[in-house]
C-alpha cells in the first residue's frame, strides 16, 4: 500500500492561516498588476509544502488471523456419567466446523483446559481472561466454553472483549442429592450437647420423594443412627461427645436411582472434645517463692482441679530407697 503522508512542523491551523495570507497577498498583487507575482506565489507554495513536510510511504502488510479461544471444563463435575463422551463429541464437531476457517488462514484456535482448584471451585472465566490478556483485543474473534455450567467466576465474563458461546454438557433431566453442613462447632464440652445444622437438598429435576430423605449419623465409627429429615430444609442435630480430642461425625444419605454421583451423599465433621474442668498435676521440689505463685494461681481458678506433689528428697542422697 502506497500513500503520501504528512508530518507538519507547525499545527495545521497555523499552516492554513499562512496559506490564507499568501493567497490574499497573491490576489492583491494581481489586482494592482505588480510584476513578479508568480515568483512570490511559487515561493509561498514551496514554503507551505516544506512546513507540511510530505513523504512517500509504502507499506507492506501481511494478514493476521483472528484467534478463537476454546475453554474446556475438565472439573470433577464434568467427568460424571456421560459428560466426558458428550464433551469429546462436541469438540469433534466443533473442530470439524472451525477447521475450514483455519485452513484458509483467517482463524487460529487455542485450547485452554481447566481443572478444579480445590476450594476455589471451577475458575473457567479466570483462565479465559488470562489467555485473552496475551492477545491483542483486535485479534480476539470470540470464545467457546465447553462446560457443564458449574462455574464459580461467571461474574467476570462481562469484561471479556468478544462474543462468548457456551456448549453445555449433561441433560436437562439431570439431578443430584447432597448434604450441606451449614454450622458445626470446632470445640465442644464433653457430656454436654452441641448442635450441628445441616441440610439435605436436591439439585436439578429430582423425582418425587415425599419430601423426606433418610439420614444416618455415626460418631467415631459407631453404629449409625437413622432419621428421616425434610429435603431442602435446615435441620439441627444435637450431638453429645463422650471423650476428649477429635471426634468424627459422619452424616450420610443413601444413593437414589438416577443421581449423578454419590460422592456428595456424605459429609464428615470433626469436633474437638474438651473437659469442663482442667486437671493439673503440679510437681515441685524444694520450696521457693515461684512455687507458691503457681500454686495460688492454679487454686484461684474454680475450673482447675489441682493435684500438688512435693518431692523433698535431694538427688545426691545415698540410701537404699530405689529411684
mmCIF file of C-alpha atoms in Angstrom, residues 68-74 109-115 127-128 131:
data_model
loop_
_atom_site.group_PDB
_atom_site.id
_atom_site.type_symbol
_atom_site.label_atom_id
_atom_site.label_comp_id
_atom_site.label_asym_id
_atom_site.label_seq_id
_atom_site.Cartn_x
_atom_site.Cartn_y
_atom_site.Cartn_z
ATOM 1 C CA UNK A 68 -10.719 -18.088 18.822
ATOM 2 C CA UNK A 69 -10.356 -19.441 22.366
ATOM 3 C CA UNK A 70 -11.892 -22.808 23.229
ATOM 4 C CA UNK A 71 -12.099 -23.337 27.007
ATOM 5 C CA UNK A 72 -12.672 -26.969 28.043
ATOM 6 C CA UNK A 73 -14.035 -27.722 31.506
ATOM 7 C CA UNK A 74 -12.218 -30.756 32.959
ATOM 8 C CA UNK A 109 -7.646 -21.899 17.502
ATOM 9 C CA UNK A 110 -6.259 -22.045 21.031
ATOM 10 C CA UNK A 111 -7.459 -24.632 23.546
ATOM 11 C CA UNK A 112 -7.482 -23.999 27.285
ATOM 12 C CA UNK A 113 -8.155 -26.908 29.652
ATOM 13 C CA UNK A 114 -9.286 -26.033 33.165
ATOM 14 C CA UNK A 115 -9.341 -28.351 36.191
ATOM 15 C CA UNK A 127 -8.481 -18.990 32.772
ATOM 16 C CA UNK A 128 -10.165 -17.374 29.762
ATOM 17 C CA UNK A 131 -5.351 -16.357 27.908
#
